[in-house]
């Protein structure tokens, strides 16, 4: 396994609509394993393939806390088949927007279908932080960042700070 460099916003690679995965290959399983390792190392609770420069519909998520057993999800071509009317406000962050957080409102419960790493269709119901995290990661697959849910003023402020932050990094650290 390997740690992958995480792309920091603003970056055009974070703004594209990703392609569906046509076939679950050995390479894709390796990518999913590397993404999970990269996410745990960061540490973070979710990561989408475009954040490591791969424009494919693949996300990894694990919202288990502290001493709890890890409970990873690796979802290929995830789709939301149902979302609750009840909403949840959650203070979101993103490994591609380091040090920035903001409250985003999303459906509190969702049903999501996806392919697992053997190519089998699966469906789960998620609520609370797991539902929030899955929706956040799925947004990445359509080039949407959590700041895109905020006012333009707030978004521009955060993006401007990130530009400054990126400019202050030595070149080899740009994607670290
Ligand atoms: Ni994110």
Coordinates of C-alpha atoms and ligand atoms in Angstrom, one line a residue:
X1 CA 0.0 0.0 0.0
X2 CA 1.0 3.6 -0.4
X3 CA 0.2 7.0 0.8
X4 CA -1.1 9.2 -2.0
X5 CA -0.7 13.0 -2.3
X6 CA -4.0 14.8 -1.6
X7 CA -4.8 17.7 -3.9
X8 CA -5.5 21.0 -2.1
X9 CA -8.1 23.5 -3.5
X10 CA -8.3 25.5 -5.6
X11 CA -7.4 23.1 -8.3
X12 CA -9.2 22.3 -11.6
X13 CA -8.9 18.5 -10.8
X14 CA -11.3 19.0 -7.9
X15 CA -13.9 20.6 -10.2
X16 CA -14.6 17.9 -12.7
X17 CA -17.4 15.4 -13.0
X18 CA -15.9 12.0 -12.6
X19 CA -16.5 9.0 -14.8
X20 CA -18.4 5.9 -13.7
X21 CA -16.2 2.8 -13.0
X22 CA -16.8 0.3 -15.8
X23 CA -15.0 -2.6 -14.4
X24 CA -13.7 -3.4 -10.9
X25 CA -10.1 -4.3 -11.6
X26 CA -7.1 -5.2 -9.5
X27 CA -5.8 -1.6 -10.0
X28 CA -9.0 -0.1 -8.7
X29 CA -8.9 -2.3 -5.6
X30 CA -5.3 -1.2 -5.1
X31 CA -6.4 2.5 -5.5
X32 CA -9.2 1.9 -2.9
X33 CA -6.8 0.4 -0.4
X34 CA -4.3 3.2 -0.9
X35 CA -7.0 5.8 -0.5
X36 CA -8.2 4.2 2.8
X37 CA -4.6 4.2 4.1
X38 CA -4.1 7.8 3.0
X39 CA -7.4 8.8 4.7
X40 CA -6.4 7.2 8.0
X41 CA -3.0 8.7 7.9
X42 CA -4.3 12.3 7.2
X43 CA -6.3 11.7 9.5
X44 CA -9.7 12.1 7.9
X45 CA -13.1 10.3 7.8
X46 CA -13.6 10.3 4.0
X47 CA -11.8 10.6 0.7
X48 CA -12.9 10.7 -2.9
X49 CA -10.8 9.5 -5.9
X50 CA -10.6 13.0 -7.5
X51 CA -8.8 14.3 -4.3
X52 CA -5.9 12.0 -5.3
X53 CA -6.1 13.0 -8.9
X54 CA -8.2 10.0 -10.2
X55 CA -11.4 11.2 -12.0
X56 CA -13.4 8.0 -11.1
X57 CA -16.5 7.5 -9.1
X58 CA -14.9 5.9 -6.0
X59 CA -15.1 7.0 -2.4
X60 CA -13.8 5.7 1.0
X61 CA -15.4 6.5 4.3
X62 CA -14.8 5.5 8.0
X63 CA -16.5 7.5 10.7
X64 CA -15.6 5.2 13.6
X65 CA -14.3 7.2 16.5
X66 CA -11.2 6.9 18.7
X67 CA -11.1 3.5 20.3
X68 CA -13.9 2.0 18.2
X69 CA -13.1 -0.8 15.7
X70 CA -12.5 0.6 12.2
X71 CA -15.6 0.4 10.0
X72 CA -14.5 1.3 6.5
X73 CA -16.8 1.6 3.4
X74 CA -15.3 1.6 -0.1
X75 CA -18.0 2.5 -2.5
X76 CA -17.8 2.4 -6.3
X77 CA -20.4 4.3 -8.4
X78 CA -22.4 5.4 -5.3
X79 CA -25.9 6.6 -5.9
X80 CA -28.4 8.0 -3.4
X81 CA -31.8 6.3 -3.9
X82 CA -33.6 8.0 -1.1
X83 CA -33.0 10.9 1.2
X84 CA -35.0 12.0 4.3
X85 CA -36.9 15.3 4.5
X86 CA -35.2 15.8 7.9
X87 CA -32.0 17.7 7.7
X88 CA -28.9 17.8 9.7
X89 CA -26.4 20.7 10.2
X90 CA -22.9 19.5 10.6
X91 CA -19.6 21.4 10.8
X92 CA -17.7 20.0 7.8
X93 CA -14.1 19.9 6.9
X94 CA -12.2 18.5 4.0
X95 CA -8.7 17.1 3.4
X96 CA -8.6 19.3 0.3
X97 CA -9.4 22.4 2.3
X98 CA -7.1 22.0 5.3
X99 CA -7.9 24.0 8.4
X100 CA -11.2 25.3 7.1
X101 CA -14.6 24.3 8.5
X102 CA -18.2 25.4 8.0
X103 CA -21.7 24.3 8.8
X104 CA -23.4 22.5 5.9
X105 CA -27.1 21.3 5.9
X106 CA -27.9 18.0 4.3
X107 CA -30.5 15.2 4.5
X108 CA -30.1 13.5 7.9
X109 CA -30.7 10.0 6.5
X110 CA -30.0 8.5 3.1
X111 CA -30.1 5.2 1.3
X112 CA -27.1 4.6 -1.0
X113 CA -26.5 1.9 -3.5
X114 CA -23.0 1.1 -4.8
X115 CA -20.7 -1.6 -6.0
X116 CA -18.3 -3.2 -3.5
X117 CA -14.7 -4.1 -4.3
X118 CA -15.8 -7.5 -5.8
X119 CA -18.2 -5.7 -8.1
X120 CA -21.3 -6.8 -6.2
X121 CA -24.2 -4.3 -5.8
X122 CA -24.8 -3.2 -2.2
X123 CA -27.3 -0.9 -0.6
X124 CA -27.0 0.6 2.9
X125 CA -29.0 3.1 4.9
X126 CA -27.0 5.7 6.7
X127 CA -27.8 8.5 9.2
X128 CA -26.1 11.2 11.2
X129 CA -22.4 11.8 10.5
X130 CA -22.1 8.7 8.2
X131 CA -24.8 10.1 6.0
X132 CA -23.2 13.5 6.0
X133 CA -19.8 12.1 5.2
X134 CA -21.1 9.9 2.3
X135 CA -22.9 12.9 0.8
X136 CA -19.8 15.1 1.2
X137 CA -17.6 12.5 -0.6
X138 CA -20.2 11.9 -3.3
X139 CA -20.2 15.7 -4.0
X140 CA -16.5 15.4 -4.8
X141 CA -17.4 13.0 -7.7
X142 CA -19.4 15.9 -9.3
X143 CA -16.7 18.5 -8.7
X144 CA -18.6 20.0 -5.7
X145 CA -16.7 21.0 -2.5
X146 CA -18.4 21.8 0.8
X147 CA -17.6 25.5 0.3
X148 CA -19.9 25.4 -2.7
X149 CA -22.8 25.0 -0.3
X150 CA -21.8 28.3 1.4
X151 CA -22.5 31.9 0.4
X152 CA -20.2 33.3 -2.3
X153 CA -18.7 35.7 0.1
X154 CA -17.7 32.9 2.6
X155 CA -16.5 30.6 -0.2
X156 CA -14.3 33.3 -1.8
X157 CA -12.8 34.1 1.6
X158 CA -11.8 30.5 2.2
X159 CA -10.5 29.9 -1.3
X160 CA -8.4 33.1 -1.1
X161 CA -6.8 31.9 2.2
X162 CA -6.1 28.5 0.6
X163 CA -4.4 30.2 -2.4
X164 CA -2.2 32.1 0.0
X165 CA -1.5 28.9 1.9
X166 CA -0.5 27.0 -1.3
X167 CA 1.7 29.9 -2.4
X168 CA 3.6 29.7 0.9
X169 CA 4.4 26.0 0.5
X170 CA 7.7 24.9 -1.1
X171 CA 6.9 23.4 -4.6
X172 CA 7.4 19.7 -3.6
X173 CA 4.9 20.2 -0.8
X174 CA 2.2 21.5 -3.0
X175 CA 0.1 18.4 -2.8
X176 CA 1.1 17.1 0.5
Ligands
LIG1 NI1 -13.8 16.6 1.1

